[in-house]
Each structure stands twice: as structure tokens, then as C-alpha cells.
PDB file of C-alpha atoms and ligand atoms in Angstrom:
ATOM      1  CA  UNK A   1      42.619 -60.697 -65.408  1.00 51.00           C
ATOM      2  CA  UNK A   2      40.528 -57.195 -65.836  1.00 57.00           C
ATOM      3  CA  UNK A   3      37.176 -58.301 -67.874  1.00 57.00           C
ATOM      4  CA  UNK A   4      35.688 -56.080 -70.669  1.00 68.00           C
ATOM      5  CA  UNK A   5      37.700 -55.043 -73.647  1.00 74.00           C
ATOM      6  CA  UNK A   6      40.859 -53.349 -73.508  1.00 79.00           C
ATOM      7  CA  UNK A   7      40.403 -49.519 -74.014  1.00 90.00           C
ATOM      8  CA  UNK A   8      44.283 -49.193 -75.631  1.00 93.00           C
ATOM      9  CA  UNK A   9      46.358 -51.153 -77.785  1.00 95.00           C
ATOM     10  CA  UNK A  10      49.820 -51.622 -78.347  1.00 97.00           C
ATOM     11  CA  UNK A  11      51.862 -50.608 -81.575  1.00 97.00           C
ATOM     12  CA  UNK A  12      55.641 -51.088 -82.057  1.00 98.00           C
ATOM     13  CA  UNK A  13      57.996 -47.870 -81.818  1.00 98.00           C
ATOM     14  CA  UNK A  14      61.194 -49.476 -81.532  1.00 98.00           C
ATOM     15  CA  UNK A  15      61.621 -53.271 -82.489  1.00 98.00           C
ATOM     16  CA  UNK A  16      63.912 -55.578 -80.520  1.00 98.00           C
ATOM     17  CA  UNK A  17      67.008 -55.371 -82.879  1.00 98.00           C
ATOM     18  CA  UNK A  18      66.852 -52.040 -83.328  1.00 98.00           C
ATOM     19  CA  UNK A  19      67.186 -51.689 -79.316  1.00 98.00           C
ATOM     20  CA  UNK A  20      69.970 -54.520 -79.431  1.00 98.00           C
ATOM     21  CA  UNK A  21      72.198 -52.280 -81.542  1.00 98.00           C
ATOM     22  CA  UNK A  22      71.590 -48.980 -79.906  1.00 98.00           C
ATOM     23  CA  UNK A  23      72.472 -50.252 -76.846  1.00 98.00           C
ATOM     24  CA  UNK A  24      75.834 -51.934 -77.835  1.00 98.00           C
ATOM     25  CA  UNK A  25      76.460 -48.549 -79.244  1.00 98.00           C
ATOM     26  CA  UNK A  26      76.246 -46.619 -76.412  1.00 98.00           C
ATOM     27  CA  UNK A  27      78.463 -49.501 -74.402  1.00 98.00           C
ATOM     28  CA  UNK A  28      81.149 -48.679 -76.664  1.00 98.00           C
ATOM     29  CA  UNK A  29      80.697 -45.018 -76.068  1.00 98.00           C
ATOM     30  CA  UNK A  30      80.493 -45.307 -72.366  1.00 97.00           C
ATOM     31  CA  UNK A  31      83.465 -48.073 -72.677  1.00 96.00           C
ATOM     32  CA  UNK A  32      85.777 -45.424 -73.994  1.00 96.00           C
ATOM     33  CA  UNK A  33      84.807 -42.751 -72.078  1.00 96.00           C
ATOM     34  CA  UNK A  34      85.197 -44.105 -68.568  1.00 95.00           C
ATOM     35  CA  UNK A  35      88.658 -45.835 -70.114  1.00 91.00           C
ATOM     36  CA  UNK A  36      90.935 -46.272 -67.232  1.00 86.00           C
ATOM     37  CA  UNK A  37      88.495 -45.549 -64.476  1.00 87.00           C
ATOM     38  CA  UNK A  38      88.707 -47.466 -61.206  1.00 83.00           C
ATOM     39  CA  UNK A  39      85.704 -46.685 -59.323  1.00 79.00           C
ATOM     40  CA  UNK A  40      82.697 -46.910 -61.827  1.00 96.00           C
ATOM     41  CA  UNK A  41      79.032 -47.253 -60.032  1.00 98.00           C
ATOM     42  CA  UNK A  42      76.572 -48.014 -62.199  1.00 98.00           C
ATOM     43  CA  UNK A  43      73.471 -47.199 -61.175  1.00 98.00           C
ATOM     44  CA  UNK A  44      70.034 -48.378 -62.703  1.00 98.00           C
ATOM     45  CA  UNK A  45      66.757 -46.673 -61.141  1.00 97.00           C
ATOM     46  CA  UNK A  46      63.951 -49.139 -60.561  1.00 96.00           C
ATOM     47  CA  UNK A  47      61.725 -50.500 -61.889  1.00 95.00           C
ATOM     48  CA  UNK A  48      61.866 -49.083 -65.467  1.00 96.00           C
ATOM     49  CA  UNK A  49      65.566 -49.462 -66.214  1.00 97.00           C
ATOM     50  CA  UNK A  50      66.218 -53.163 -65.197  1.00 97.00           C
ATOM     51  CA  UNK A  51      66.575 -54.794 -68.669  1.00 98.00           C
ATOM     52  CA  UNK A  52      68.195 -51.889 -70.345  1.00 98.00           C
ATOM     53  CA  UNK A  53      70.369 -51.617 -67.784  1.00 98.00           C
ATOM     54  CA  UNK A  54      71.078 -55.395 -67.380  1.00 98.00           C
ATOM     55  CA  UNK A  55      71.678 -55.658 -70.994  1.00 98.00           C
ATOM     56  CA  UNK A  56      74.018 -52.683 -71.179  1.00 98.00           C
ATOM     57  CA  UNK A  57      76.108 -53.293 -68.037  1.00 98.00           C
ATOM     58  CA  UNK A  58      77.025 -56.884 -69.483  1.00 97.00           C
ATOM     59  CA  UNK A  59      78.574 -55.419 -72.600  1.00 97.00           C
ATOM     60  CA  UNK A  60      80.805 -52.924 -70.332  1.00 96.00           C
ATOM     61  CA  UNK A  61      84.466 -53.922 -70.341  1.00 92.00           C
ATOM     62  CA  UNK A  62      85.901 -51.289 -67.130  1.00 90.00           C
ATOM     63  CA  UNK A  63      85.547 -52.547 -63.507  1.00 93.00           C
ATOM     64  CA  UNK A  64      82.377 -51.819 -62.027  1.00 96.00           C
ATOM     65  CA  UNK A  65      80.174 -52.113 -59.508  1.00 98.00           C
ATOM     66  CA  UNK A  66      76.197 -52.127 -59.751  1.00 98.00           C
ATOM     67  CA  UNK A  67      73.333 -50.797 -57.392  1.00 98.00           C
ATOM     68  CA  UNK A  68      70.064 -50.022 -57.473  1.00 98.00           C
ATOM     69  CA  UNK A  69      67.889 -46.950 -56.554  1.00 96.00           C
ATOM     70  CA  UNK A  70      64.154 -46.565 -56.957  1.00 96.00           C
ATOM     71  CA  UNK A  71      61.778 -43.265 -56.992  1.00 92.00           C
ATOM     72  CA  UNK A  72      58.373 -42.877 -56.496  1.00 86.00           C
ATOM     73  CA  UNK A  73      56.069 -39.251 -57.072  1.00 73.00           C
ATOM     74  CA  UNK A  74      52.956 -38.348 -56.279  1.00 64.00           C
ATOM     75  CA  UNK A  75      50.041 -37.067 -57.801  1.00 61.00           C
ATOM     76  CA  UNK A  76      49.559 -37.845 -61.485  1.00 60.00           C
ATOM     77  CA  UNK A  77      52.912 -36.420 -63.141  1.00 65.00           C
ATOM     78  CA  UNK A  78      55.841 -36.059 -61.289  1.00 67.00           C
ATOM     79  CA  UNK A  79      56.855 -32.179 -60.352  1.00 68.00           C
ATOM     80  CA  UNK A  80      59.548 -30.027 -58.858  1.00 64.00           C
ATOM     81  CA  UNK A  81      59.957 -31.403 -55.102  1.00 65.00           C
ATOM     82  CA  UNK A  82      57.991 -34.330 -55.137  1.00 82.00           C
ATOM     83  CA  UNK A  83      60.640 -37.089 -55.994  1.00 87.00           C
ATOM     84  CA  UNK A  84      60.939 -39.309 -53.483  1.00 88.00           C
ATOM     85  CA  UNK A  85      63.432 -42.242 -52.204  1.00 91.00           C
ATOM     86  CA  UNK A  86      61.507 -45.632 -52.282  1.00 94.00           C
ATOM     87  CA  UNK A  87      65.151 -47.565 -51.813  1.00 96.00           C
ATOM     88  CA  UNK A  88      68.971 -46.278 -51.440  1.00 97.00           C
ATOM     89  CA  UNK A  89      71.310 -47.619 -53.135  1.00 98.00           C
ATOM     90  CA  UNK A  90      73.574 -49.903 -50.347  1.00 98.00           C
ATOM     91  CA  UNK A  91      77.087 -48.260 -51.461  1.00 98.00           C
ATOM     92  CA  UNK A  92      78.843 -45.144 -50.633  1.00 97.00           C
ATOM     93  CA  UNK A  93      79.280 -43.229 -53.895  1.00 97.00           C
ATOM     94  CA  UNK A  94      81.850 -40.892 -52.411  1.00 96.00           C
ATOM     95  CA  UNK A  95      85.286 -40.192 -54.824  1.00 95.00           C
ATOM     96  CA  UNK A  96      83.427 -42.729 -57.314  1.00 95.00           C
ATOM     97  CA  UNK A  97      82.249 -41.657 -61.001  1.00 96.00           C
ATOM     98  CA  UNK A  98      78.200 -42.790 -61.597  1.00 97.00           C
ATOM     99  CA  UNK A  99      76.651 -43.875 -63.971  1.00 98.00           C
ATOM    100  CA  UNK A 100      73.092 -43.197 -63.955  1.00 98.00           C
ATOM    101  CA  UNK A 101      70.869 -45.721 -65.865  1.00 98.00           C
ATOM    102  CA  UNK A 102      67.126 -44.536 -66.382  1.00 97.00           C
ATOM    103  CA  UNK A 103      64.514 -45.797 -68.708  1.00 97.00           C
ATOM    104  CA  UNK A 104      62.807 -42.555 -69.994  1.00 96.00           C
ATOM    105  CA  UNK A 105      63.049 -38.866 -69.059  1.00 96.00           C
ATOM    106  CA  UNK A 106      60.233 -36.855 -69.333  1.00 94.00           C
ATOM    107  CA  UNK A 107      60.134 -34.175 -66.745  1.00 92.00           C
ATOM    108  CA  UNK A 108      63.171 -34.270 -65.742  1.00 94.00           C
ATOM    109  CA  UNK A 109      62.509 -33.879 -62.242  1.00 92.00           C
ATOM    110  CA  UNK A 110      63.138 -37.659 -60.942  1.00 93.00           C
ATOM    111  CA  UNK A 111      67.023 -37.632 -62.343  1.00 94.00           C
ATOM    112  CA  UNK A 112      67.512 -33.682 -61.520  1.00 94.00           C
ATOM    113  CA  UNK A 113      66.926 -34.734 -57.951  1.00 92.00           C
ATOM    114  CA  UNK A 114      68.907 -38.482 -58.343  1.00 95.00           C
ATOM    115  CA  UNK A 115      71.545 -36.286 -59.854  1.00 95.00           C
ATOM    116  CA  UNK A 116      72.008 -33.465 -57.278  1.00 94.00           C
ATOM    117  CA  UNK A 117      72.041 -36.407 -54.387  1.00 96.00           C
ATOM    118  CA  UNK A 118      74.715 -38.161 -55.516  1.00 97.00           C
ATOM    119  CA  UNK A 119      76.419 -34.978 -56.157  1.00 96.00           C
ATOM    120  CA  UNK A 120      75.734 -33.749 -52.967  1.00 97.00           C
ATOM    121  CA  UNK A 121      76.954 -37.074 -51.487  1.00 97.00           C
ATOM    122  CA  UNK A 122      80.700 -36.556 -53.109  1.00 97.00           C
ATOM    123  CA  UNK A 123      80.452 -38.487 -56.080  1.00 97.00           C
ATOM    124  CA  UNK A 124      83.603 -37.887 -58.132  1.00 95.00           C
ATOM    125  CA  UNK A 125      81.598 -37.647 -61.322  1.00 96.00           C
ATOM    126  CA  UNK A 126      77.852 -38.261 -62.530  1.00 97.00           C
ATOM    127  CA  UNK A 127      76.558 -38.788 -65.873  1.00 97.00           C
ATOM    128  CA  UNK A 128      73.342 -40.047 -67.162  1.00 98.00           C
ATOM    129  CA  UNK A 129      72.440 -42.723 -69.422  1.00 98.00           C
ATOM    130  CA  UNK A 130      68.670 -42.741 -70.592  1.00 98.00           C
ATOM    131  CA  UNK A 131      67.107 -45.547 -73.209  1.00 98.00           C
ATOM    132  CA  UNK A 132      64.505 -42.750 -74.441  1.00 98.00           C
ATOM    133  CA  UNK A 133      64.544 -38.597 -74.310  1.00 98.00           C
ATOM    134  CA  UNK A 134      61.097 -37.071 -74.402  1.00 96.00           C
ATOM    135  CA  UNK A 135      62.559 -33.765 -74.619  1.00 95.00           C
ATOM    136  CA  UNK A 136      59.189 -32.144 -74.997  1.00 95.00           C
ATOM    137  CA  UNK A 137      57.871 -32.790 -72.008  1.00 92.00           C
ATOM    138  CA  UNK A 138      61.288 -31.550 -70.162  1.00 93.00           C
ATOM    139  CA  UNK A 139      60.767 -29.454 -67.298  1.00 93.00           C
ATOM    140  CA  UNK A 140      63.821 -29.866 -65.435  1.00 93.00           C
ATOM    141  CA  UNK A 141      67.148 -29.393 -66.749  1.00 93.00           C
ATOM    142  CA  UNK A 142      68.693 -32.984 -67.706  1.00 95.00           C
ATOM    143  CA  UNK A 143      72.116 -33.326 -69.439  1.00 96.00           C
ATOM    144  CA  UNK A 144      71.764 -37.043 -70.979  1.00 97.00           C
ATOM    145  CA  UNK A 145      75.202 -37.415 -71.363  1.00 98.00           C
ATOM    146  CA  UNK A 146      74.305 -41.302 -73.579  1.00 98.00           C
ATOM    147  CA  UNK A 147      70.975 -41.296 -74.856  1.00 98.00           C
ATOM    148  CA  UNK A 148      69.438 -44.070 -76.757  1.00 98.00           C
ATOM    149  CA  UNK A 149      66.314 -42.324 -78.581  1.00 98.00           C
ATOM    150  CA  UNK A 150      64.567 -39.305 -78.945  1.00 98.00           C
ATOM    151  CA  UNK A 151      60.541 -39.995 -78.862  1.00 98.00           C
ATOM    152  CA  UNK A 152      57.744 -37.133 -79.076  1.00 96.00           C
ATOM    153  CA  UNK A 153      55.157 -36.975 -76.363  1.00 93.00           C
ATOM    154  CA  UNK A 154      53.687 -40.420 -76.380  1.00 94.00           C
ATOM    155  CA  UNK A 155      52.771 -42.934 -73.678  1.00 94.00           C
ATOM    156  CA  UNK A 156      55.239 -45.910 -74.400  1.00 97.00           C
ATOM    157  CA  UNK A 157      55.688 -49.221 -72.883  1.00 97.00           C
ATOM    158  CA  UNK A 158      57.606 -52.369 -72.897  1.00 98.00           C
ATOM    159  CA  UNK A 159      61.818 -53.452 -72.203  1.00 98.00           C
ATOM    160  CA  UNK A 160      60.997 -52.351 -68.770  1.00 97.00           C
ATOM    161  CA  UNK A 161      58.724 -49.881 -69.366  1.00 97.00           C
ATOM    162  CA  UNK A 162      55.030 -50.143 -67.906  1.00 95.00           C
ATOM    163  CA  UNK A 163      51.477 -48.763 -68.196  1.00 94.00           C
ATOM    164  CA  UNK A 164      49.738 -49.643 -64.471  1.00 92.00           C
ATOM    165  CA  UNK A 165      52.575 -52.339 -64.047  1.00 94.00           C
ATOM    166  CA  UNK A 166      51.719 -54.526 -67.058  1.00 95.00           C
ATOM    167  CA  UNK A 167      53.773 -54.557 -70.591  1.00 97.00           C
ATOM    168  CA  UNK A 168      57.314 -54.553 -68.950  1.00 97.00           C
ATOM    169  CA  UNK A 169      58.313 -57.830 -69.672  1.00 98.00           C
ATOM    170  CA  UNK A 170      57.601 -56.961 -73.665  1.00 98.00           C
ATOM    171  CA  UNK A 171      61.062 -57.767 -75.590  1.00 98.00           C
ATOM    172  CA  UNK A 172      60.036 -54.056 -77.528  1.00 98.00           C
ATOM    173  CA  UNK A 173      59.612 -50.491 -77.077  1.00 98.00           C
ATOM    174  CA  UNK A 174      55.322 -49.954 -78.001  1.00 98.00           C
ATOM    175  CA  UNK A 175      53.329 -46.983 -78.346  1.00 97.00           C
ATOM    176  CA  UNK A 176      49.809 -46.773 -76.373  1.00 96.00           C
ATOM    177  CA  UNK A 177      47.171 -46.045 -78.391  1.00 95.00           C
ATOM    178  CA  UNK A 178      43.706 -45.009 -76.590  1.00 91.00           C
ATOM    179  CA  UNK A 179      40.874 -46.305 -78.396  1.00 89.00           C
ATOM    180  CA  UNK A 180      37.261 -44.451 -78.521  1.00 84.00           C
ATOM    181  CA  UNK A 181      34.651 -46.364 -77.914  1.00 76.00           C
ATOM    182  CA  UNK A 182      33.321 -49.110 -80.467  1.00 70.00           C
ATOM    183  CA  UNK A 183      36.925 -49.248 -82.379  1.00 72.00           C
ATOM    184  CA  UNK A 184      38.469 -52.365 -82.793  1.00 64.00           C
ATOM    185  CA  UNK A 185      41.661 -53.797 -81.161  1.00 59.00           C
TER     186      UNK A 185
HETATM  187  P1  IMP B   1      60.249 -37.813 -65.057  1.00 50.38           P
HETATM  188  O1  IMP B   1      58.965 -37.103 -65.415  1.00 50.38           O
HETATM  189  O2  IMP B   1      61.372 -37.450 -66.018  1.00 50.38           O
HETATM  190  O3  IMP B   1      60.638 -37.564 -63.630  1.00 50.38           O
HETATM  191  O4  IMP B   1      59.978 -39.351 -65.252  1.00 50.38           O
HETATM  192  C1  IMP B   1      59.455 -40.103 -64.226  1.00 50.38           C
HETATM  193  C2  IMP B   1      59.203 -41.535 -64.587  1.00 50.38           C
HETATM  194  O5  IMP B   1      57.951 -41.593 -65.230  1.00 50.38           O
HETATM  195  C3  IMP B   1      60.139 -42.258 -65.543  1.00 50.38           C
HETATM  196  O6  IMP B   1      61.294 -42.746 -64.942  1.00 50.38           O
HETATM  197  C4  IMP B   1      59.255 -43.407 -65.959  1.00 50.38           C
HETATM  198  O7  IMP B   1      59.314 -44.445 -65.018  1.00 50.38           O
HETATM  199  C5  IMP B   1      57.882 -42.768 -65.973  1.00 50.38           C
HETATM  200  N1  IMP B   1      57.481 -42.457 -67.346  1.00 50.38           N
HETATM  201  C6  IMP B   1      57.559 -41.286 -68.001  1.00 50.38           C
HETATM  202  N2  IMP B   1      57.088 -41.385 -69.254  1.00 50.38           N
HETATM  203  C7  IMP B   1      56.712 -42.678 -69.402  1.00 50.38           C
HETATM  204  C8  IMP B   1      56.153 -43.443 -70.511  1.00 50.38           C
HETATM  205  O8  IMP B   1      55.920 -42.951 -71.631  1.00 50.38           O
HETATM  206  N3  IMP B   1      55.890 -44.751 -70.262  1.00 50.38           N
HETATM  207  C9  IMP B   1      56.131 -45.341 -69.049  1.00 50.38           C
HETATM  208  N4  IMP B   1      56.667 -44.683 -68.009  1.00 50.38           N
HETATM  209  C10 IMP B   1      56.953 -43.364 -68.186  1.00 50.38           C
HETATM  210 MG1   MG B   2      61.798 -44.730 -64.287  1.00 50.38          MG
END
């Protein structure tokens, strides 16, 4: 473990029930919607997304399949052009409707360029499915076609969600407060 004190702390945004119901809300959406579809692909983008999207596949009723795709970007925000492919997913998408599953969007740009892939690979349909819209900070043009919440500009971790890797595994959504020097924890 890191020594010295911690320079942030966490507060809670969005406690554990509050995600429980959202996301069995947007299930039911997403249930009707897609009523009657055969070729469903849901498709989570690593790491961020896992539990969301674990927890909101599970209440899905339609036949589905699941896959995975992870991003990375460089440089200390991500920009126009600089989304890149860490891992594929493993299954053709071609004549199949997606279902994107992302964490957060805050540029934009990582699902603007997942998006135009799988469209560009012959995906029948694509529509996105984000836990939290920081719609401030958009850049890129991003229709969330479910979203969970709308947050402002803040740094937020936890249900997947990290801040150098650590916090994901918190059963909440938290806030990252920076503290100045002296203050207390
Ligand atoms: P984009 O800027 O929309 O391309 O978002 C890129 C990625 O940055 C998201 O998928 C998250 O993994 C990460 N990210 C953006 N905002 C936050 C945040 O507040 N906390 C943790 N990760 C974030
Ligand atoms: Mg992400």
C-alpha cells in the first residue's frame, strides 16, 4: 500500500439501491424495445462497465449473446483519433443489433469511435447504454439511447468505476474530493 496520507477522499453520489433500481429500469426499457429480436449482442467495454453490465444483462429477458471490448487513449484525456483497440470483441456483429454497455461518457470520443466500428462492420443496429452522462464535458456527438444518470463535471468512482485502478470494486457510485494540504480525511 502507498504510505503518507491520502490526498482525496471519497463521498457518496449515488448509493447502492438507488443504482439497483435504475438499472432494473432501464432492463425493462431495453426489454421492450429489442422485443422480438433474434440477434441481440450485448456488448460491455472494459474495464469500467463490468458490474453494470453484469447486473443489467441478467435482468434481460430476449436471447442474447455477450462480448467484451476494451479501449485505451493516450495522453491525459482522451481526444478525437486517439481511441484505441486494447481487445476485439471474438464475434462477428454483422446483421446483429448491439447493444453497447459503457460506464461513463465524457468526451464522447471512446463510444463515437466503438460506435462507427461496429457500424462500419454491418451491424444491423447499434444503440448505447451508459450508467452515467457527463454531458458537459461532451465533445463528440453521443446519442445515449438508455442512460442511467446525468452527473456534472466531477471525478467519480466506484461499481466499476476507478481512479488509478483502485475504488472499482466499491458497491456505490462516489465523488473524488481533492483535499489541500493539512485538511482532514
Ligand atoms: P470518453 O472521454 O467519453 O471517451 O471516456 C473515456 C473513459 O474515461 C470512460 O469510459 C471512463 O473509463 C473514463 N472516465 C471518464 N470520466 C471518468 C470518471 O469520472 N471516473 C472514472 N473514469 C472516467
Ligand atoms: Mg470506460
Amino acid at each position: 500500500m502507498p504510505s503518507g496520507k491520502p490526498n482525496h477522499r471519497v463521498r457518496t453520489l449515488i448509493d447502492q439501491a438507488t443504482i439497483e433500481a435504475r438499472v432494473a429500469e432501464l432492463a425493462a426499457d431495453i426489454d421492450r424495445d429489442y422485443e422480438g429480436s433474434e440477434g441481440l449482442i450485448a456488448i460491455g467495454v472494459l474495464k469500467g462497465s463490468v458490474f453494470f453490465f453484469t447486473d443489467l444483462v441478467k435482468r434481460l429477458r430476449m436471447p442474447l449473446a455477450i462480448d467484451f471490448f476494451q479501449t485505451t487513449s493516450y495522453g491525459a484525456g482522451t481526444t478525437a483519433g486517439e481511441v484505441r483497440i486494447k481487445r476485439d470483441i471474438d464475434l462477428s456483429v454483422r446483421g446483429k443489433d448491439v447493444l453497447l454497455v459503457e460506464d461513463i461518457v465524457d468526451t464522447g470520443w471512446t463510444l463515437r469511435t466503438i460506435l462507427d466500428l461496429f457500424r462500419f462492420r454491418g451491424a444491423r443496429s447499434v444503440r448505447l447504454c451508459a450508467l452515467l452522462d457527463k454531458h458537459e464535458a461532451r465533445e463528440a456527438e453521443v446519442p445515449i439511447d438508455y442512460c442511467g444518470f446525468r452527473i456534472g463535471r466531477e471525478f467519480v468512482v466506484g461499481y466499476g468505476l476507478d481512479y488509478g485502478e483502485r475504488y472499482r470494486n466499491l458497491p456505490y457510485i462516489g465523488v473524488v474530493e481533492f483535499l489541500e494540504e493539512g485538511q482532514q480525511q
